[in-house]
Amino acid sequence: MLDEETERRRRRRQWIHPIVTQRYWKGQFHSLYKDLSQDPFKFRSYCRMSVEAFDNLLSLLHPHLTFMDTCMRRSISAEQRLIVTLRFLATGNSFASLHFEFLLGISTISGIVCHTCKVIWQHLREVVMPTPKAEDWLRIAEGFYQSAQFPNCIGALDGKDIRVKKPPHSGSRYFNCKQYFSVELMALADSNYRFVIVDIGAYGSSSDSRIFSASRMGDRLCDNQLALPEPRRLPGSTGPPAPFVIVADEGFALSPHMMRPFPRRDLDDRKRIFNYRLTRASRYVECAFGILCTRWRVFLLSIQMNPDNATLVIQACVLLHNFTRINDASSDADIDQNITSSVIFDQSRTGRPGTARLAVRDVYADYFCSPEGALPWQMESIRGSR
């Protein structure tokens, strides 16, 4: 009986399924790619980037996505590998769905997506998210001062839970406070909604403060290894130089280079104004997350991969986000406006006050209430929070 079952399975085995052999004339890539490249609007909707940006991306990755043909079969081209990966990231469709769209094997698509995401992280990172230097921090600080009127700000920090399927034998390590399984994307963003530094892959059950403290980014900030500029006076101020700071919410600990809001209890106008000004700056990382998920809709569903491969997908999307922000900045104008306009000031958050060098926060709070640092509309903005 066993021999008959084995023989029956052997007879069913095929080198290539007949449907898959039709991909050269019926698959989406071979039937649509040339037509889509002639229609910029449709191409952007399909790949989530312009034709020019796709060509630039392909030129950077082509050598690393090209494989040799063999006597057994033809290799899948770099263009098709990139298209398949972008389509997966743009839609979040399952590999089974992509199998019927591109007429490629399910395991083949899985391998293509993981390999391409790894190549993107390895060879695009230094292009669109290089390690910041002192001049980069100064440029970021100027951007925050011009757009959010928060001086000496070198970035907005926050974490985002990326939903994944439950890894086997993981217990509750990936189960977060929102009652689903996730890995953490911790990101520092600038005023152009680009990610400057990221930490990806921490357990979803961990808090933002704990993840940041254990991350390489947190270690380097604590040890003064981020090449931050020397402290400088706030614009128009005659007081002592103020250090460059990161703005974050109450989920992070207060430190000389990390600003968080005052707790809600016993708030006076001075503290409310500081919280308002900090919220105006820290919203940029939330907007960056919103743009990321709007463009790459794989984040709208649970990523059906193990945590290691899910981390590769998140890494690739972060870099592609920066890449499209640089190459397709004009096309994101509507997205930016919609997301930014939806951000409102929220004083309802609570948290324990920090204990490390509260004087730095007081320097900024005093400056925002001074004639040199006050905004004409800030009193009107905090009126509803009293």
mmCIF file of C-alpha atoms in Angstrom:
data_model
loop_
_atom_site.group_PDB
_atom_site.id
_atom_site.type_symbol
_atom_site.label_atom_id
_atom_site.label_comp_id
_atom_site.label_asym_id
_atom_site.label_seq_id
_atom_site.Cartn_x
_atom_site.Cartn_y
_atom_site.Cartn_z
ATOM 1 C CA MET A 1 0.000 0.000 0.000
ATOM 2 C CA LEU A 2 2.820 2.368 0.877
ATOM 3 C CA ASP A 3 4.611 1.606 -2.391
ATOM 4 C CA GLU A 4 1.451 2.390 -4.365
ATOM 5 C CA GLU A 5 1.045 5.752 -2.597
ATOM 6 C CA THR A 6 4.680 6.635 -3.252
ATOM 7 C CA GLU A 7 4.367 5.686 -6.888
ATOM 8 C CA ARG A 8 1.159 7.714 -7.258
ATOM 9 C CA ARG A 9 2.879 10.814 -5.853
ATOM 10 C CA ARG A 10 5.832 10.291 -8.177
ATOM 11 C CA ARG A 11 3.559 10.151 -11.214
ATOM 12 C CA ARG A 12 2.047 13.494 -10.184
ATOM 13 C CA ARG A 13 5.388 15.250 -9.920
ATOM 14 C CA GLN A 14 6.168 17.744 -12.672
ATOM 15 C CA TRP A 15 9.307 19.659 -13.423
ATOM 16 C CA ILE A 16 7.281 22.787 -14.198
ATOM 17 C CA HIS A 17 3.527 23.036 -13.892
ATOM 18 C CA PRO A 18 1.863 23.625 -17.292
ATOM 19 C CA ILE A 19 0.285 26.853 -16.018
ATOM 20 C CA VAL A 20 3.676 28.214 -14.946
ATOM 21 C CA THR A 21 5.136 27.511 -18.391
ATOM 22 C CA GLN A 22 2.697 30.078 -19.816
ATOM 23 C CA ARG A 23 4.157 33.016 -17.891
ATOM 24 C CA TYR A 24 6.129 34.292 -20.894
ATOM 25 C CA TRP A 25 2.924 35.253 -22.679
ATOM 26 C CA LYS A 26 0.240 35.258 -19.978
ATOM 27 C CA GLY A 27 2.029 36.377 -16.794
ATOM 28 C CA GLN A 28 1.483 39.946 -15.587
ATOM 29 C CA PHE A 29 5.093 40.973 -16.028
ATOM 30 C CA HIS A 30 5.388 39.868 -19.645
ATOM 31 C CA SER A 31 1.902 41.040 -20.625
ATOM 32 C CA LEU A 32 1.738 44.371 -18.725
ATOM 33 C CA TYR A 33 5.235 45.695 -18.016
ATOM 34 C CA LYS A 34 5.867 47.329 -21.399
ATOM 35 C CA ASP A 35 2.402 48.881 -21.522
ATOM 36 C CA LEU A 36 2.637 50.137 -17.941
ATOM 37 C CA SER A 37 6.014 51.769 -18.589
ATOM 38 C CA GLN A 38 4.319 53.883 -21.270
ATOM 39 C CA ASP A 39 1.663 55.152 -18.849
ATOM 40 C CA PRO A 40 3.260 57.042 -15.896
ATOM 41 C CA PHE A 41 0.039 57.261 -13.880
ATOM 42 C CA LYS A 42 -0.757 53.550 -14.132
ATOM 43 C CA PHE A 43 2.856 52.605 -13.497
ATOM 44 C CA ARG A 44 2.935 54.685 -10.306
ATOM 45 C CA SER A 45 -0.280 53.063 -9.128
ATOM 46 C CA TYR A 46 1.119 49.598 -9.866
ATOM 47 C CA CYS A 47 4.645 49.968 -8.451
ATOM 48 C CA ARG A 48 4.107 52.875 -6.035
ATOM 49 C CA MET A 49 6.847 54.905 -7.679
ATOM 50 C CA SER A 50 7.434 56.746 -10.943
ATOM 51 C CA VAL A 51 8.985 55.181 -14.030
ATOM 52 C CA GLU A 52 12.095 57.316 -13.546
ATOM 53 C CA ALA A 53 12.461 56.262 -9.908
ATOM 54 C CA PHE A 54 12.007 52.604 -10.848
ATOM 55 C CA ASP A 55 14.690 52.889 -13.520
ATOM 56 C CA ASN A 56 17.064 54.512 -11.024
ATOM 57 C CA LEU A 57 16.361 51.792 -8.473
ATOM 58 C CA LEU A 58 16.835 49.057 -11.050
ATOM 59 C CA SER A 59 20.174 50.510 -12.163
ATOM 60 C CA LEU A 60 21.402 50.395 -8.551
ATOM 61 C CA LEU A 61 20.239 46.830 -7.888
ATOM 62 C CA HIS A 62 20.526 45.206 -11.334
ATOM 63 C CA PRO A 63 23.980 43.606 -10.822
ATOM 64 C CA HIS A 64 22.795 41.983 -7.588
ATOM 65 C CA LEU A 65 19.510 40.688 -9.002
ATOM 66 C CA THR A 66 20.892 39.141 -12.186
ATOM 67 C CA PHE A 67 21.483 35.393 -12.411
ATOM 68 C CA MET A 68 22.840 33.190 -15.176
ATOM 69 C CA ASP A 69 20.708 31.046 -17.461
ATOM 70 C CA THR A 70 21.415 27.331 -17.225
ATOM 71 C CA CYS A 71 20.853 24.367 -19.471
ATOM 72 C CA MET A 72 17.896 23.465 -17.255
ATOM 73 C CA ARG A 73 15.927 26.757 -17.336
ATOM 74 C CA ARG A 74 16.069 30.464 -18.024
ATOM 75 C CA SER A 75 16.718 32.757 -15.099
ATOM 76 C CA ILE A 76 14.161 35.302 -13.932
ATOM 77 C CA SER A 77 15.242 38.792 -14.991
ATOM 78 C CA ALA A 78 16.190 41.527 -12.537
ATOM 79 C CA GLU A 79 13.258 43.637 -13.772
ATOM 80 C CA GLN A 80 10.756 40.887 -13.003
ATOM 81 C CA ARG A 81 12.290 40.178 -9.599
ATOM 82 C CA LEU A 82 11.990 43.830 -8.654
ATOM 83 C CA ILE A 83 8.447 44.129 -10.015
ATOM 84 C CA VAL A 84 7.287 41.041 -8.100
ATOM 85 C CA THR A 85 8.799 42.391 -4.870
ATOM 86 C CA LEU A 86 7.341 45.882 -5.296
ATOM 87 C CA ARG A 87 3.938 44.400 -6.062
ATOM 88 C CA PHE A 88 4.067 42.328 -2.885
ATOM 89 C CA LEU A 89 5.077 45.346 -0.794
ATOM 90 C CA ALA A 90 2.509 47.604 -2.462
ATOM 91 C CA THR A 91 -0.455 45.257 -1.987
ATOM 92 C CA GLY A 92 0.373 42.760 0.746
ATOM 93 C CA ASN A 93 -1.082 39.999 -1.431
ATOM 94 C CA SER A 94 -0.207 36.458 -0.443
ATOM 95 C CA PHE A 95 2.418 34.529 -2.367
ATOM 96 C CA ALA A 96 -0.382 32.265 -3.595
ATOM 97 C CA SER A 97 -2.160 35.266 -5.137
ATOM 98 C CA LEU A 98 1.058 36.506 -6.747
ATOM 99 C CA HIS A 99 1.597 32.974 -8.076
ATOM 100 C CA PHE A 100 -1.558 33.249 -10.178
ATOM 101 C CA GLU A 101 -0.758 36.823 -11.245
ATOM 102 C CA PHE A 102 2.840 36.309 -12.375
ATOM 103 C CA LEU A 103 2.625 32.547 -13.037
ATOM 104 C CA LEU A 104 5.680 31.865 -10.930
ATOM 105 C CA GLY A 105 5.941 29.111 -8.339
ATOM 106 C CA ILE A 106 4.918 30.020 -4.789
ATOM 107 C CA SER A 107 8.302 29.019 -3.370
ATOM 108 C CA THR A 108 9.991 30.909 -6.205
ATOM 109 C CA ILE A 109 8.095 34.093 -5.338
ATOM 110 C CA SER A 110 8.922 33.658 -1.659
ATOM 111 C CA GLY A 111 12.614 33.348 -2.479
ATOM 112 C CA ILE A 112 12.503 36.338 -4.848
ATOM 113 C CA VAL A 113 10.845 38.613 -2.280
ATOM 114 C CA CYS A 114 13.213 37.692 0.556
ATOM 115 C CA HIS A 115 16.325 37.925 -1.607
ATOM 116 C CA THR A 116 15.325 41.232 -3.201
ATOM 117 C CA CYS A 117 14.485 42.782 0.173
ATOM 118 C CA LYS A 118 17.883 41.698 1.463
ATOM 119 C CA VAL A 119 19.611 43.195 -1.593
ATOM 120 C CA ILE A 120 17.702 46.464 -1.115
ATOM 121 C CA TRP A 121 18.849 46.696 2.502
ATOM 122 C CA GLN A 122 22.465 45.856 1.677
ATOM 123 C CA HIS A 123 22.952 48.114 -1.342
ATOM 124 C CA LEU A 124 20.466 50.980 -0.913
ATOM 125 C CA ARG A 125 21.074 51.797 2.732
ATOM 126 C CA GLU A 126 24.169 53.944 2.234
ATOM 127 C CA VAL A 127 22.444 55.757 -0.634
ATOM 128 C CA VAL A 128 19.214 56.856 1.071
ATOM 129 C CA MET A 129 19.905 56.422 4.809
ATOM 130 C CA PRO A 130 23.629 56.927 5.467
ATOM 131 C CA THR A 131 25.049 57.310 8.954
ATOM 132 C CA PRO A 132 24.468 60.969 9.921
ATOM 133 C CA LYS A 133 27.410 63.278 10.438
ATOM 134 C CA ALA A 134 27.533 66.608 12.289
ATOM 135 C CA GLU A 135 26.594 68.554 9.151
ATOM 136 C CA ASP A 136 23.631 66.232 8.579
ATOM 137 C CA TRP A 137 22.348 66.884 12.101
ATOM 138 C CA LEU A 138 22.659 70.629 11.520
ATOM 139 C CA ARG A 139 20.652 70.339 8.289
ATOM 140 C CA ILE A 140 17.955 68.327 10.060
ATOM 141 C CA ALA A 141 17.837 70.863 12.906
ATOM 142 C CA GLU A 142 17.396 73.695 10.408
ATOM 143 C CA GLY A 143 14.520 71.807 8.802
ATOM 144 C CA PHE A 144 12.708 71.388 12.119
ATOM 145 C CA TYR A 145 13.224 75.046 12.983
ATOM 146 C CA GLN A 146 11.786 76.169 9.646
ATOM 147 C CA SER A 147 8.813 73.785 9.610
ATOM 148 C CA ALA A 148 7.976 73.264 13.293
ATOM 149 C CA GLN A 149 9.715 76.234 14.957
ATOM 150 C CA PHE A 150 11.539 73.900 17.343
ATOM 151 C CA PRO A 151 15.254 74.861 17.463
ATOM 152 C CA ASN A 152 18.127 72.435 17.944
ATOM 153 C CA CYS A 153 15.870 69.464 17.133
ATOM 154 C CA ILE A 154 17.662 66.630 15.347
ATOM 155 C CA GLY A 155 14.723 64.286 14.874
ATOM 156 C CA ALA A 156 11.365 62.950 16.016
ATOM 157 C CA LEU A 157 11.426 59.494 17.593
ATOM 158 C CA ASP A 158 8.673 56.916 17.983
ATOM 159 C CA GLY A 159 7.943 53.223 17.611
ATOM 160 C CA LYS A 160 5.382 51.411 15.475
ATOM 161 C CA ASP A 161 4.032 47.906 15.949
ATOM 162 C CA ILE A 162 4.167 45.931 12.688
ATOM 163 C CA ARG A 163 1.630 43.125 12.751
ATOM 164 C CA VAL A 164 3.005 39.621 12.032
ATOM 165 C CA LYS A 165 1.651 36.107 12.365
ATOM 166 C CA LYS A 166 2.430 34.372 15.624
ATOM 167 C CA PRO A 167 5.854 32.726 15.431
ATOM 168 C CA PRO A 168 5.767 29.092 16.606
ATOM 169 C CA HIS A 169 6.894 28.419 20.181
ATOM 170 C CA SER A 170 7.266 32.165 20.870
ATOM 171 C CA GLY A 171 4.889 32.385 23.821
ATOM 172 C CA SER A 172 3.888 35.980 24.493
ATOM 173 C CA ARG A 173 7.138 37.638 23.439
ATOM 174 C CA TYR A 174 5.608 39.105 20.284
ATOM 175 C CA PHE A 175 2.168 39.807 21.809
ATOM 176 C CA ASN A 176 1.796 43.541 22.383
ATOM 177 C CA CYS A 177 -0.508 45.647 24.551
ATOM 178 C CA LYS A 178 -2.844 46.143 21.564
ATOM 179 C CA GLN A 179 -3.674 42.440 21.653
ATOM 180 C CA TYR A 180 -1.922 41.242 18.507
ATOM 181 C CA PHE A 181 1.485 39.827 17.547
ATOM 182 C CA SER A 182 4.033 42.285 16.202
ATOM 183 C CA VAL A 183 7.638 43.293 15.779
ATOM 184 C CA GLU A 184 8.740 46.829 16.511
ATOM 185 C CA LEU A 185 9.888 49.481 14.077
ATOM 186 C CA MET A 186 11.710 52.190 16.052
ATOM 187 C CA ALA A 187 12.506 55.187 13.862
ATOM 188 C CA LEU A 188 13.993 58.650 14.032
ATOM 189 C CA ALA A 189 12.539 60.913 11.313
ATOM 190 C CA ASP A 190 13.428 64.358 9.998
ATOM 191 C CA SER A 191 11.103 67.199 8.970
ATOM 192 C CA ASN A 192 10.908 65.838 5.397
ATOM 193 C CA TYR A 193 9.314 62.609 6.690
ATOM 194 C CA ARG A 194 12.462 60.629 5.937
ATOM 195 C CA PHE A 195 13.872 58.052 8.307
ATOM 196 C CA VAL A 196 17.305 58.925 9.646
ATOM 197 C CA ILE A 197 17.988 55.945 11.937
ATOM 198 C CA VAL A 198 15.885 52.822 12.473
ATOM 199 C CA ASP A 199 15.915 49.807 14.757
ATOM 200 C CA ILE A 200 13.805 46.886 13.536
ATOM 201 C CA GLY A 201 12.826 43.498 14.896
ATOM 202 C CA ALA A 202 12.384 43.908 18.663
ATOM 203 C CA TYR A 203 9.663 41.929 20.420
ATOM 204 C CA GLY A 204 6.239 43.541 20.236
ATOM 205 C CA SER A 205 5.710 42.979 23.973
ATOM 206 C CA SER A 206 8.516 45.388 24.868
ATOM 207 C CA SER A 207 7.881 49.058 25.624
ATOM 208 C CA ASP A 208 9.252 51.853 23.450
ATOM 209 C CA SER A 209 11.590 53.050 26.184
ATOM 210 C CA ARG A 210 12.989 49.572 26.779
ATOM 211 C CA ILE A 211 13.485 48.931 23.062
ATOM 212 C CA PHE A 212 15.249 52.258 22.601
ATOM 213 C CA SER A 213 17.507 51.724 25.618
ATOM 214 C CA ALA A 214 18.551 48.296 24.317
ATOM 215 C CA SER A 215 19.028 49.439 20.716
ATOM 216 C CA ARG A 216 22.288 50.472 19.096
ATOM 217 C CA MET A 217 20.778 53.895 18.492
ATOM 218 C CA GLY A 218 20.070 54.335 22.212
ATOM 219 C CA ASP A 219 23.517 53.113 23.199
ATOM 220 C CA ARG A 220 25.218 55.524 20.821
ATOM 221 C CA LEU A 221 23.112 58.435 22.041
ATOM 222 C CA CYS A 222 23.859 57.603 25.679
ATOM 223 C CA ASP A 223 27.597 57.301 24.956
ATOM 224 C CA ASN A 224 27.686 60.500 22.834
ATOM 225 C CA GLN A 225 28.718 58.561 19.719
ATOM 226 C CA LEU A 226 26.154 60.001 17.266
ATOM 227 C CA ALA A 227 28.487 62.821 16.170
ATOM 228 C CA LEU A 228 26.043 65.429 17.464
ATOM 229 C CA PRO A 229 27.049 69.090 17.051
ATOM 230 C CA GLU A 230 28.201 71.065 20.059
ATOM 231 C CA PRO A 231 25.448 72.838 22.039
ATOM 232 C CA ARG A 232 24.506 76.265 20.721
ATOM 233 C CA ARG A 233 22.326 79.145 21.828
ATOM 234 C CA LEU A 234 18.679 79.076 20.842
ATOM 235 C CA PRO A 235 17.791 81.624 18.120
ATOM 236 C CA GLY A 236 17.628 85.143 19.522
ATOM 237 C CA SER A 237 18.499 83.977 23.015
ATOM 238 C CA THR A 238 21.327 85.311 25.160
ATOM 239 C CA GLY A 239 21.186 82.389 27.575
ATOM 240 C CA PRO A 240 23.574 79.439 27.842
ATOM 241 C CA PRO A 241 23.998 77.072 24.884
ATOM 242 C CA ALA A 242 21.341 74.363 24.654
ATOM 243 C CA PRO A 243 22.118 70.803 23.553
ATOM 244 C CA PHE A 244 20.661 69.337 20.375
ATOM 245 C CA VAL A 245 17.704 67.146 21.265
ATOM 246 C CA ILE A 246 15.397 64.432 19.971
ATOM 247 C CA VAL A 247 11.667 64.946 20.530
ATOM 248 C CA ALA A 248 9.503 62.006 21.595
ATOM 249 C CA ASP A 249 6.322 61.180 23.466
ATOM 250 C CA GLU A 250 5.902 60.208 27.117
ATOM 251 C CA GLY A 251 6.845 56.598 26.347
ATOM 252 C CA PHE A 252 10.524 57.557 26.419
ATOM 253 C CA ALA A 253 12.745 58.610 29.299
ATOM 254 C CA LEU A 254 13.840 62.214 29.668
ATOM 255 C CA SER A 255 17.560 62.856 29.144
ATOM 256 C CA PRO A 256 19.800 65.750 28.089
ATOM 257 C CA HIS A 257 19.321 64.791 24.423
ATOM 258 C CA MET A 258 15.743 63.437 24.678
ATOM 259 C CA MET A 259 12.755 65.715 25.212
ATOM 260 C CA ARG A 260 9.357 64.376 26.278
ATOM 261 C CA PRO A 261 6.176 66.224 27.355
ATOM 262 C CA PHE A 262 5.424 67.380 30.861
ATOM 263 C CA PRO A 263 2.931 65.055 32.600
ATOM 264 C CA ARG A 264 -0.664 66.238 32.517
ATOM 265 C CA ARG A 265 -1.075 66.907 36.214
ATOM 266 C CA ASP A 266 -0.409 70.425 37.518
ATOM 267 C CA LEU A 267 0.045 71.906 34.062
ATOM 268 C CA ASP A 268 0.450 75.671 33.876
ATOM 269 C CA ASP A 269 0.590 77.733 30.685
ATOM 270 C CA ARG A 270 4.354 77.385 30.448
ATOM 271 C CA LYS A 271 4.176 73.582 30.494
ATOM 272 C CA ARG A 272 1.203 73.500 28.129
ATOM 273 C CA ILE A 273 3.080 75.669 25.632
ATOM 274 C CA PHE A 274 6.117 73.377 25.818
ATOM 275 C CA ASN A 275 3.931 70.310 25.256
ATOM 276 C CA TYR A 276 2.261 72.017 22.296
ATOM 277 C CA ARG A 277 5.579 72.973 20.703
ATOM 278 C CA LEU A 278 7.002 69.499 21.276
ATOM 279 C CA THR A 279 3.889 67.894 19.771
ATOM 280 C CA ARG A 280 4.248 70.057 16.645
ATOM 281 C CA ALA A 281 7.750 68.655 16.149
ATOM 282 C CA SER A 282 7.177 65.039 17.208
ATOM 283 C CA ARG A 283 4.233 64.601 14.809
ATOM 284 C CA TYR A 284 6.651 64.270 11.880
ATOM 285 C CA VAL A 285 7.581 60.708 12.736
ATOM 286 C CA GLU A 286 3.883 59.792 13.017
ATOM 287 C CA CYS A 287 3.318 61.341 9.604
ATOM 288 C CA ALA A 288 6.284 59.391 8.236
ATOM 289 C CA PHE A 289 4.721 56.150 9.516
ATOM 290 C CA GLY A 290 1.435 57.154 7.902
ATOM 291 C CA ILE A 291 3.062 57.792 4.533
ATOM 292 C CA LEU A 292 4.985 54.516 4.812
ATOM 293 C CA CYS A 293 1.810 52.484 5.397
ATOM 294 C CA THR A 294 -0.183 54.387 2.774
ATOM 295 C CA ARG A 295 2.360 53.641 0.075
ATOM 296 C CA TRP A 296 3.440 50.127 1.100
ATOM 297 C CA ARG A 297 0.200 48.419 2.048
ATOM 298 C CA VAL A 298 1.840 45.224 3.174
ATOM 299 C CA PHE A 299 1.685 46.946 6.595
ATOM 300 C CA LEU A 300 -2.109 47.121 6.529
ATOM 301 C CA LEU A 301 -2.280 43.341 6.960
ATOM 302 C CA SER A 302 -0.471 40.831 9.099
ATOM 303 C CA ILE A 303 2.825 39.889 7.441
ATOM 304 C CA GLN A 304 2.642 36.134 6.924
ATOM 305 C CA MET A 305 6.338 35.462 7.438
ATOM 306 C CA ASN A 306 8.624 34.450 10.242
ATOM 307 C CA PRO A 307 10.129 37.381 12.205
ATOM 308 C CA ASP A 308 13.474 37.269 10.359
ATOM 309 C CA ASN A 309 11.864 37.543 6.923
ATOM 310 C CA ALA A 310 9.330 40.091 8.206
ATOM 311 C CA THR A 311 12.278 42.179 9.369
ATOM 312 C CA LEU A 312 13.733 42.034 5.841
ATOM 313 C CA VAL A 313 10.417 43.289 4.440
ATOM 314 C CA ILE A 314 10.287 46.173 6.939
ATOM 315 C CA GLN A 315 13.897 47.118 6.216
ATOM 316 C CA ALA A 316 13.236 47.202 2.479
ATOM 317 C CA CYS A 317 10.090 49.316 2.900
ATOM 318 C CA VAL A 318 11.912 51.831 5.099
ATOM 319 C CA LEU A 319 14.608 52.320 2.461
ATOM 320 C CA LEU A 320 12.094 52.425 -0.394
ATOM 321 C CA HIS A 321 10.169 55.050 1.577
ATOM 322 C CA ASN A 322 13.274 57.244 1.727
ATOM 323 C CA PHE A 323 14.081 56.477 -1.892
ATOM 324 C CA THR A 324 10.665 57.609 -3.123
ATOM 325 C CA ARG A 325 10.748 60.668 -0.845
ATOM 326 C CA ILE A 326 13.970 61.693 -2.576
ATOM 327 C CA ASN A 327 13.054 60.757 -6.149
ATOM 328 C CA ASP A 328 9.273 61.323 -6.109
ATOM 329 C CA ALA A 329 8.954 64.136 -3.574
ATOM 330 C CA SER A 330 6.469 66.120 -5.682
ATOM 331 C CA SER A 331 4.110 63.148 -6.004
ATOM 332 C CA ASP A 332 3.790 62.917 -2.201
ATOM 333 C CA ALA A 333 2.500 66.471 -1.764
ATOM 334 C CA ASP A 334 -1.141 65.388 -1.448
ATOM 335 C CA ILE A 335 -0.260 62.593 0.973
ATOM 336 C CA ASP A 336 1.771 64.991 3.123
ATOM 337 C CA GLN A 337 -1.035 67.532 3.254
ATOM 338 C CA ASN A 338 -3.694 65.008 4.177
ATOM 339 C CA ILE A 339 -1.636 63.424 6.924
ATOM 340 C CA THR A 340 -0.261 66.641 8.377
ATOM 341 C CA SER A 341 -3.634 68.369 8.456
ATOM 342 C CA SER A 342 -5.116 65.490 10.443
ATOM 343 C CA VAL A 343 -2.651 65.909 13.323
ATOM 344 C CA ILE A 344 -4.183 67.729 16.277
ATOM 345 C CA PHE A 345 -2.708 68.773 19.589
ATOM 346 C CA ASP A 346 -3.397 66.207 22.322
ATOM 347 C CA GLN A 347 -2.857 66.965 26.007
ATOM 348 C CA SER A 348 -4.637 63.853 27.242
ATOM 349 C CA ARG A 349 -1.525 61.688 27.402
ATOM 350 C CA THR A 350 -0.031 60.937 30.754
ATOM 351 C CA GLY A 351 3.254 59.543 31.948
ATOM 352 C CA ARG A 352 5.758 59.601 34.757
ATOM 353 C CA PRO A 353 8.076 62.579 34.813
ATOM 354 C CA GLY A 354 11.674 61.995 33.859
ATOM 355 C CA THR A 355 14.451 62.252 36.427
ATOM 356 C CA ALA A 356 17.525 62.960 34.269
ATOM 357 C CA ARG A 357 18.542 66.589 33.950
ATOM 358 C CA LEU A 358 15.161 68.293 33.967
ATOM 359 C CA ALA A 359 16.989 71.587 33.543
ATOM 360 C CA VAL A 360 17.403 71.036 29.789
ATOM 361 C CA ARG A 361 13.644 70.755 29.332
ATOM 362 C CA ASP A 362 13.181 73.868 31.462
ATOM 363 C CA VAL A 363 15.543 75.792 29.184
ATOM 364 C CA TYR A 364 13.343 75.003 26.189
ATOM 365 C CA ALA A 365 10.124 75.643 28.129
ATOM 366 C CA ASP A 366 11.372 79.075 29.205
ATOM 367 C CA TYR A 367 12.512 79.888 25.676
ATOM 368 C CA PHE A 368 9.122 79.045 24.157
ATOM 369 C CA CYS A 369 7.493 81.534 26.547
ATOM 370 C CA SER A 370 10.047 84.278 25.887
ATOM 371 C CA PRO A 371 9.602 87.022 23.265
ATOM 372 C CA GLU A 372 12.411 85.450 21.211
ATOM 373 C CA GLY A 373 10.876 81.961 21.042
ATOM 374 C CA ALA A 374 7.102 82.457 21.364
ATOM 375 C CA LEU A 375 4.718 81.886 18.454
ATOM 376 C CA PRO A 376 1.855 84.355 17.892
ATOM 377 C CA TRP A 377 -0.792 81.607 17.954
ATOM 378 C CA GLN A 378 0.489 79.339 20.729
ATOM 379 C CA MET A 379 -1.728 80.762 23.493
ATOM 380 C CA GLU A 380 -4.780 80.312 21.279
ATOM 381 C CA SER A 381 -3.754 76.718 20.535
ATOM 382 C CA ILE A 382 -3.463 75.677 24.172
ATOM 383 C CA ARG A 383 -6.674 77.399 25.276
ATOM 384 C CA GLY A 384 -8.813 74.298 24.738
ATOM 385 C CA SER A 385 -6.488 72.127 26.855
ATOM 386 C CA ARG A 386 -6.909 74.101 30.076
#
